[in-house]
XYZ file of N, CA and C in Angstrom:
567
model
N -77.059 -0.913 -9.423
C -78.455 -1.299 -9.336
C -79.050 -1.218 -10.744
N -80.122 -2.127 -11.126
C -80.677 -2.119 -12.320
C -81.354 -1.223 -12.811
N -81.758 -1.201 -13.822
C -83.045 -0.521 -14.207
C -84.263 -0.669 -13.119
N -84.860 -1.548 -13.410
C -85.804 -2.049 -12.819
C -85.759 -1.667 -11.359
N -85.007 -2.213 -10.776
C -84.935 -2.098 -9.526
C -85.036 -0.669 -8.865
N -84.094 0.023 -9.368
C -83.692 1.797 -9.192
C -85.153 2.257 -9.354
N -86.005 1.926 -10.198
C -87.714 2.498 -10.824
C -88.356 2.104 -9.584
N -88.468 1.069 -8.933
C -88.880 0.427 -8.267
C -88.775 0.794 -6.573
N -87.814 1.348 -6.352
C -86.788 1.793 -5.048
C -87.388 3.137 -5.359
N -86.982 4.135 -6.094
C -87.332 5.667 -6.483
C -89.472 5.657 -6.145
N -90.232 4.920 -7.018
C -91.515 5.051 -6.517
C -92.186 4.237 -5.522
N -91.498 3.431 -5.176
C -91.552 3.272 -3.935
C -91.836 3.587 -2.631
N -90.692 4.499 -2.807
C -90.236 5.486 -1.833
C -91.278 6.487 -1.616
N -92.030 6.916 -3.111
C -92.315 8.175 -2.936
C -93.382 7.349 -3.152
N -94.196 6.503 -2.864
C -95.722 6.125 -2.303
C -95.890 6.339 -1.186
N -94.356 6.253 0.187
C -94.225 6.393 1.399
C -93.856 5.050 2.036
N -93.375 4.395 1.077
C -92.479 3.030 1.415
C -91.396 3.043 1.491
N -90.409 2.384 2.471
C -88.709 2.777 2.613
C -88.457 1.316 1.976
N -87.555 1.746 0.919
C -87.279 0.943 0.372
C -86.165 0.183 0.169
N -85.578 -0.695 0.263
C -83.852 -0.846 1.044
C -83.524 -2.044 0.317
N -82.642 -1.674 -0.730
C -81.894 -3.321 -1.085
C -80.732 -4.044 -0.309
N -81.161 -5.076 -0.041
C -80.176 -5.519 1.097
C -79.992 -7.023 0.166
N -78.833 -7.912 0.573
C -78.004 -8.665 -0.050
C -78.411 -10.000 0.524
N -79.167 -10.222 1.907
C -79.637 -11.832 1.211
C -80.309 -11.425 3.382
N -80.887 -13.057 3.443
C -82.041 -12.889 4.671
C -81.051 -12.879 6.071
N -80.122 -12.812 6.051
C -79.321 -12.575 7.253
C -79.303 -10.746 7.437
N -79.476 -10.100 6.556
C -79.028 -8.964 6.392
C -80.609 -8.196 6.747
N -81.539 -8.752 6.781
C -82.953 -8.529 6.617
C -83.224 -8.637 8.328
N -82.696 -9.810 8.593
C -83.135 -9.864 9.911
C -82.174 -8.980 10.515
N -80.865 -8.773 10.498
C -80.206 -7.466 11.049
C -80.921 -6.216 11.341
N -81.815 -5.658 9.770
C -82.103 -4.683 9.797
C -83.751 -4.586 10.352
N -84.898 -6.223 10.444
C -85.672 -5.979 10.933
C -85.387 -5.786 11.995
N -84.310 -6.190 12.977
C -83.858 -6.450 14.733
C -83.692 -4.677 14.846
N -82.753 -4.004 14.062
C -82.509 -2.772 14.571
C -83.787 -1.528 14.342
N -84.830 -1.850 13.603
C -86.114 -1.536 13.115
C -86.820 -1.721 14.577
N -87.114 -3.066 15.080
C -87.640 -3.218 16.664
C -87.096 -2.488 17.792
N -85.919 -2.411 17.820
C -84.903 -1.782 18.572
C -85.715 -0.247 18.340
N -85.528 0.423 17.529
C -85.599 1.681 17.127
C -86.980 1.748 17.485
N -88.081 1.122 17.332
C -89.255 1.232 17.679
C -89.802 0.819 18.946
N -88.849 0.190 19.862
C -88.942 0.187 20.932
C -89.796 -1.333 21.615
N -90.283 -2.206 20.294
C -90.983 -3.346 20.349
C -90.314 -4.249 20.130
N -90.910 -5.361 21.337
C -90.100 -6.936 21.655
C -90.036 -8.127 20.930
N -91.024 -7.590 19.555
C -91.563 -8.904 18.596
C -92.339 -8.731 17.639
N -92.386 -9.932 16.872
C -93.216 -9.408 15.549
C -93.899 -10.849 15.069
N -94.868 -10.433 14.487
C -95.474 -11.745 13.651
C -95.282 -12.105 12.308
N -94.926 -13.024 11.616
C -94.336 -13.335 10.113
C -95.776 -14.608 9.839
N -95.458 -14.100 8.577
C -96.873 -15.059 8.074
C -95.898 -16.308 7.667
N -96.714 -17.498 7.209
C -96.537 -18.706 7.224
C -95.667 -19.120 5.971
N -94.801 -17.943 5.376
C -94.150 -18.656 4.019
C -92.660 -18.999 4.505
N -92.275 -19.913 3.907
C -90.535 -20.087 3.923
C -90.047 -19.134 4.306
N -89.759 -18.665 3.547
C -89.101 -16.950 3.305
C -89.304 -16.584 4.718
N -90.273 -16.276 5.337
C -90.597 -14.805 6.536
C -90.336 -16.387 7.773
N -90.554 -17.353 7.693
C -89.707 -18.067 9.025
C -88.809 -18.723 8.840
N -87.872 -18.173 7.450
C -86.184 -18.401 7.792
C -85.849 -17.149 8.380
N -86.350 -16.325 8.084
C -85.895 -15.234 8.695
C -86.510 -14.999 10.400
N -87.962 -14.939 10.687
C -88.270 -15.009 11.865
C -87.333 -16.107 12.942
N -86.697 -16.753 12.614
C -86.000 -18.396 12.887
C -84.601 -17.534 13.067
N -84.064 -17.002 12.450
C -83.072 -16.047 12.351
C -83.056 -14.663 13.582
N -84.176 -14.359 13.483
C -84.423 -13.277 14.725
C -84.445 -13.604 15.953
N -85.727 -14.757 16.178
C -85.754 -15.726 17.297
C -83.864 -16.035 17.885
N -83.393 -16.090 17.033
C -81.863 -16.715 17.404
C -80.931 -15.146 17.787
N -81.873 -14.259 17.442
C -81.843 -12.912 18.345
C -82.344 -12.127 19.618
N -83.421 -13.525 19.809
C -83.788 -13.184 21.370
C -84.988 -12.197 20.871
N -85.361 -12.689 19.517
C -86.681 -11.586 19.320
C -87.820 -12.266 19.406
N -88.704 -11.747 19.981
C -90.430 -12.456 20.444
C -90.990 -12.322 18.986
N -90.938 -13.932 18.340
C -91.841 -14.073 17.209
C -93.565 -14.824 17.875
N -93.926 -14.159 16.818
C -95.686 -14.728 16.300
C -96.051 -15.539 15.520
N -96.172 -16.775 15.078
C -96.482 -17.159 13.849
C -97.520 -17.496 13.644
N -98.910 -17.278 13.512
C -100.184 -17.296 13.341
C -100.428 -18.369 12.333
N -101.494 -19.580 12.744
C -101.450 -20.567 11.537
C -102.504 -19.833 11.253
N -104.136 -19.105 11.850
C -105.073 -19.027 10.968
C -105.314 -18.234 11.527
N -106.363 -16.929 10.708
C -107.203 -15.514 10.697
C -107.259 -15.306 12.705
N -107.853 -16.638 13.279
C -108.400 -16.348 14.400
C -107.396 -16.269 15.639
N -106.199 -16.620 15.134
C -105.142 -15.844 16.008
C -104.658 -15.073 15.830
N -104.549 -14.361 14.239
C -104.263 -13.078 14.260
C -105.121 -12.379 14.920
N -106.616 -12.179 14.969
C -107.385 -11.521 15.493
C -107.460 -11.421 16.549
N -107.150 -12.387 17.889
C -107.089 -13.032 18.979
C -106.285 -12.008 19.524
N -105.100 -12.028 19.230
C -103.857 -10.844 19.326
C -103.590 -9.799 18.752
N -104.226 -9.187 18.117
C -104.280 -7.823 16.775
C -104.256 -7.065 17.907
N -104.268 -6.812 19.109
C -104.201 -5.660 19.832
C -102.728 -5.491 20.157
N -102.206 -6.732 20.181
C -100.410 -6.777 20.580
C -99.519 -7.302 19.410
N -99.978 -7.116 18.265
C -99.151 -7.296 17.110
C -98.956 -6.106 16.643
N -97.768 -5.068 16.674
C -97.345 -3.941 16.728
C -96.221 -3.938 15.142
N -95.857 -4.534 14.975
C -94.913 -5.215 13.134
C -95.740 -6.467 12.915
N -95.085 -6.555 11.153
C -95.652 -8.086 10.784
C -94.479 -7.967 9.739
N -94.260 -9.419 9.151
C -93.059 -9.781 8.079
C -93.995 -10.631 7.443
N -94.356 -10.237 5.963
C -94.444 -11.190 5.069
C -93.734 -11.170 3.526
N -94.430 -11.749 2.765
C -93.537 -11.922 2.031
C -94.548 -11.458 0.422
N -93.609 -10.410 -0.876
C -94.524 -10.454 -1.699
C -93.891 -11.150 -2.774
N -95.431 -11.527 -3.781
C -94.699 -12.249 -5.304
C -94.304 -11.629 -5.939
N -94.747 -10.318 -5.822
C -94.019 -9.129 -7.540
C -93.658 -8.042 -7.032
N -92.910 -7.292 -7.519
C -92.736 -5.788 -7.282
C -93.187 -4.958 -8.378
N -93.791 -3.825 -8.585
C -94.073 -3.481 -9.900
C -93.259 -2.006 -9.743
N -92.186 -2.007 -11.057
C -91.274 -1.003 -10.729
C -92.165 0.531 -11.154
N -93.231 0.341 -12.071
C -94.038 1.426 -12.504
C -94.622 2.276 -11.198
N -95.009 1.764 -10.211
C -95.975 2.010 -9.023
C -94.907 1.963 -7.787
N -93.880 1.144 -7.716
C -93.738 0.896 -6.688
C -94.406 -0.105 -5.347
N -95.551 -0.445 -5.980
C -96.086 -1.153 -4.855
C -95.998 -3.010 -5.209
N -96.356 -3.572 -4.453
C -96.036 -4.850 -4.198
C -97.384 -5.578 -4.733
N -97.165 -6.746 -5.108
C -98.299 -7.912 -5.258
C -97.999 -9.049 -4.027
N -99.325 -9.383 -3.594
C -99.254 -10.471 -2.981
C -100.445 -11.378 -2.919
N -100.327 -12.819 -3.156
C -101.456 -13.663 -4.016
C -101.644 -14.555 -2.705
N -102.490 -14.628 -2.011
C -102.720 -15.527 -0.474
C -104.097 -15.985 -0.365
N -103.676 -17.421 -0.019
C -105.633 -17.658 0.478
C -105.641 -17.458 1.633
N -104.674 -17.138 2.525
C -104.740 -17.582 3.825
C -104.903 -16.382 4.679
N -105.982 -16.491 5.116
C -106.455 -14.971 5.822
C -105.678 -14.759 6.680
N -104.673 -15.566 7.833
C -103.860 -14.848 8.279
C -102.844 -13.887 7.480
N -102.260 -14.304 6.833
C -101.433 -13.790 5.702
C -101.896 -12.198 5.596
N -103.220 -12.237 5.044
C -104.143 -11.149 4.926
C -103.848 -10.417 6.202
N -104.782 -10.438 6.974
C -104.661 -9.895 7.816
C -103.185 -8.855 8.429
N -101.863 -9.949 8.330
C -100.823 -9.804 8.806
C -100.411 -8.344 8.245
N -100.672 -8.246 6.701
C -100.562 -7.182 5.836
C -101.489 -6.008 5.987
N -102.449 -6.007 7.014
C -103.268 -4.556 7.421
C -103.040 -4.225 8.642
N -103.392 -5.309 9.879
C -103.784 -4.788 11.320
C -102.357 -4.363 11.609
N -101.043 -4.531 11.563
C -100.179 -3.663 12.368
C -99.935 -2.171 11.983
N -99.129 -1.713 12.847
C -98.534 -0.512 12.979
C -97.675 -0.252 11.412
N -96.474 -1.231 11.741
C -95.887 -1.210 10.962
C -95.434 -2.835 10.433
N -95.283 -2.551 8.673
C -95.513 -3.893 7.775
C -94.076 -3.902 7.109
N -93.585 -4.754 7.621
C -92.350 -4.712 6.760
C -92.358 -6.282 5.726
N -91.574 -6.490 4.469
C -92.275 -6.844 3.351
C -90.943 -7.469 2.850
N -90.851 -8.893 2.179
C -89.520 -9.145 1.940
C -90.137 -9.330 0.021
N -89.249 -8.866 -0.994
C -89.332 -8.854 -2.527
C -88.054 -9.664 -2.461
N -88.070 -10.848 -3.478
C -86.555 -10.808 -4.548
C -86.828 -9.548 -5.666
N -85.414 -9.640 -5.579
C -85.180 -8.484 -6.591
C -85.358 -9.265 -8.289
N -85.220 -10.247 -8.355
C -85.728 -11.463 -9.339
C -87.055 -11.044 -9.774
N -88.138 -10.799 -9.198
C -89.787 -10.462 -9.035
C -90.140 -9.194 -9.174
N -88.996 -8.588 -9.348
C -89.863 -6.983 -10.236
C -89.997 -6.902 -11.081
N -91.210 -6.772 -11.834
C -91.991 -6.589 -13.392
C -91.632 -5.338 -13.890
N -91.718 -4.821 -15.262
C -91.605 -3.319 -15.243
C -93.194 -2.970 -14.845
N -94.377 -3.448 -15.365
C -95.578 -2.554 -14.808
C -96.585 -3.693 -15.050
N -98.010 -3.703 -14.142
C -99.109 -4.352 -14.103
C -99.716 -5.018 -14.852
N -98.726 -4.430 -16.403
C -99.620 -5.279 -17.331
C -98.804 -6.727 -17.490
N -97.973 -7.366 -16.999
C -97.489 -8.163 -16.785
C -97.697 -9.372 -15.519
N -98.318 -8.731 -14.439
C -98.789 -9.425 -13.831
C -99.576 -10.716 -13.798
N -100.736 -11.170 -14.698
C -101.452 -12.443 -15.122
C -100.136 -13.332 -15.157
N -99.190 -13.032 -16.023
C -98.029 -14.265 -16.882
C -97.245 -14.785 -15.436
N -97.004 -13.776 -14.589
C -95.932 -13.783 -13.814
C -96.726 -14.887 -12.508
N -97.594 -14.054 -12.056
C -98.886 -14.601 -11.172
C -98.787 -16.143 -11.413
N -99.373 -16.606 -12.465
C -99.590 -17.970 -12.739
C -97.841 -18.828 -12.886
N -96.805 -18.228 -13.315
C -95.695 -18.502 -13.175
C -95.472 -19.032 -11.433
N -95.746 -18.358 -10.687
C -95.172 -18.105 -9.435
C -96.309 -19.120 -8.777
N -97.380 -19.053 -8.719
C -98.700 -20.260 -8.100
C -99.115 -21.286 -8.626
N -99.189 -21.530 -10.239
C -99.468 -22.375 -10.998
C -100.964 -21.977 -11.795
N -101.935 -20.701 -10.782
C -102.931 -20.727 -11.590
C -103.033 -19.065 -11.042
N -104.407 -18.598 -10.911
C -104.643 -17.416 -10.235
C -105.174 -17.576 -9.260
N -104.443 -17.148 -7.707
C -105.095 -16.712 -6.244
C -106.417 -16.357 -6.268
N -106.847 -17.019 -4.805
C -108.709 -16.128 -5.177
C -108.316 -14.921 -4.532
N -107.162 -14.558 -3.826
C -106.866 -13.226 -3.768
C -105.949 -12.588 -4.333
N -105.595 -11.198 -4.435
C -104.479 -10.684 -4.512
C -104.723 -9.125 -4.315
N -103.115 -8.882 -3.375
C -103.491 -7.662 -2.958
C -102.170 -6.979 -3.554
N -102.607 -5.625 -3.327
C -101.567 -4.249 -4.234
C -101.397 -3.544 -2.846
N -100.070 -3.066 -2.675
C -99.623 -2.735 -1.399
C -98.665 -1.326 -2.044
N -99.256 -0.292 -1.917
C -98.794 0.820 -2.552
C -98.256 1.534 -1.368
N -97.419 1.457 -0.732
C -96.715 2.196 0.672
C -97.868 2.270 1.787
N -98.148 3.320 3.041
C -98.568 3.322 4.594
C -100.302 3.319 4.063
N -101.237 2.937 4.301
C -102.581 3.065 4.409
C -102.664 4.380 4.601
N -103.169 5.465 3.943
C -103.667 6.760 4.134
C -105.144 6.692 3.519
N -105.452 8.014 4.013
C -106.777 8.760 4.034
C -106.782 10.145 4.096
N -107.568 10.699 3.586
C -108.064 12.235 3.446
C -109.360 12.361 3.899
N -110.100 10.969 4.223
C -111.598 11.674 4.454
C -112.141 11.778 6.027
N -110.667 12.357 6.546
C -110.931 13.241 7.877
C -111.092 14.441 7.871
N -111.841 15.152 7.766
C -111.565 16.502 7.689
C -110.481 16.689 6.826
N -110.366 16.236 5.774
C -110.092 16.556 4.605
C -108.561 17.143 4.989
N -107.867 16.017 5.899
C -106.625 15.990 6.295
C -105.948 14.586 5.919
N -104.947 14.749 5.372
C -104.273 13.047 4.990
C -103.686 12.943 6.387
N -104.642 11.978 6.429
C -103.978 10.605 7.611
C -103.200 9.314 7.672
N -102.196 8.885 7.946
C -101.431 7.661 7.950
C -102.067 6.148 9.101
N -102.304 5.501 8.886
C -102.471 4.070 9.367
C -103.880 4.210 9.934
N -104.729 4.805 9.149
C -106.325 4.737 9.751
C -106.614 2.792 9.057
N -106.451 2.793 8.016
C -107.016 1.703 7.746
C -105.866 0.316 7.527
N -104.979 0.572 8.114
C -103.749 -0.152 7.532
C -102.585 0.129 8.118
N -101.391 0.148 8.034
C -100.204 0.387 8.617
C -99.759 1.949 8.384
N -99.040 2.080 9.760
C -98.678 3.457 9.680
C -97.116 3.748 8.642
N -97.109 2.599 8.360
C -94.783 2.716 8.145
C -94.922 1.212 7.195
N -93.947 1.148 6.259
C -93.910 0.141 5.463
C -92.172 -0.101 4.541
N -92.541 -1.000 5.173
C -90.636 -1.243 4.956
C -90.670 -2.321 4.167
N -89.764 -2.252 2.790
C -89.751 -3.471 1.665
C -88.226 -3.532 1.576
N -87.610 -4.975 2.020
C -86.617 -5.215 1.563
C -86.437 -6.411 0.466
N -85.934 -5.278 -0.667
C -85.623 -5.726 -1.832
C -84.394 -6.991 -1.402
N -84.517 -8.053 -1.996
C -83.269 -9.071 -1.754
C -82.202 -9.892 -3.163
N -81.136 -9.230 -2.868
C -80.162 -9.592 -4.050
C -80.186 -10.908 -4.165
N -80.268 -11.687 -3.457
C -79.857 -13.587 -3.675
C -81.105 -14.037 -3.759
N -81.298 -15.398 -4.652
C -81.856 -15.896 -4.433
C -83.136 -15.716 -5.273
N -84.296 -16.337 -4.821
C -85.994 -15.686 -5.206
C -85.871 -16.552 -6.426
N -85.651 -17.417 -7.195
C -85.903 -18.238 -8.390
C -87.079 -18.431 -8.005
N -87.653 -18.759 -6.676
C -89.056 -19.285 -7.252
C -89.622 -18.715 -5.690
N -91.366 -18.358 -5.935
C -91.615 -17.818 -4.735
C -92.245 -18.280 -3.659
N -91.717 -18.116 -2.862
C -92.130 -19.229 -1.445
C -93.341 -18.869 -0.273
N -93.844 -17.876 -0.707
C -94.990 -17.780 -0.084
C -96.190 -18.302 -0.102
């Protein structure tokens, strides 16, 4: 494993993200299928990029109940029974560990807060060493700058419960990033 990558996997981890390099999208959907299995849920929703419905397309051919939400108002519609989500990010930043992701599309958005648990597909191609690199890469990968972009630093926590850290008050309880060896020249979300 690289530099980069190993930095990336190591703080990762310790934001409270499981971090897993796996070798290309057959291997992803293996491990999202045994992830459902283990969690005891029949399906999941993948946002609208290449990437997350070759793979949802891949699961489906596992007898797994996909979601694919074209806009905000069906995620919302169903946010009570969307229990996982699969999307997809543009950067990894090996400094932080956490992910970039550049979307206009409020489902997209969405997909990345309201569940339980968020699992997250990176090329391993798309890890920066740190943030200050982001602008070059960003416009590399979209052509200009997103009117959004979000930083996905492992499970949504909080402390301002009684001054107890809490997991998935505002966001996902569990966050799974699979790093991917093949592929990622260019990003398809």
């Amino acid at each position: 494993m690289d530099q980069l990558t190993e930095e990336f996997r190591r703080n990762g981890n310790a934001a409270g993200s499981r971090v897993y390099l796996i070798k290309n999208l057959n291997a992803i959907a293996a491990s999202v299928e045994n992830l459902l299995k283990a969690e005891n849920i029949s399906g999941l929703a993948v946002d609208n990029s290449p990437i997350a419905r070759e793979i949802g397309e891949k699961l489906f051919q596992r007898r797994v109940n996909i979601f694919q939400p074209w806009n905000g108002k069906e995620v919302l519609e169903k946010a009570g029974e969307i229990s996982v989500s699969l999307t997809t990010a543009a950067l990894g930043i090996a400094s932080t560990g956490a992910i970039v992701s550049g979307t206009g599309f409020y489902s997209a958005r969405l997909l990345t807060m309201l569940p339980k648990i968020h699992c997250i597909v990176l090329y391993k191609s798309n890890i920066i060493a740190d943030s200050r690199q982001i602008p070059l890469h960003i416009r590399r990968i979209y052509g200009k700058i997103p009117g959004q972009i979000s930083f996905i630093a492992g499970p949504s926590r909080t402390a301002d419960i009684e001054r107890s850290m809490t997991l998935g008050v505002h966001g996902p309880e569990k966050v799974y990033i699979y790093v991917v060896e093949e592929g990622g020249e260019e990003y398809a979300g």
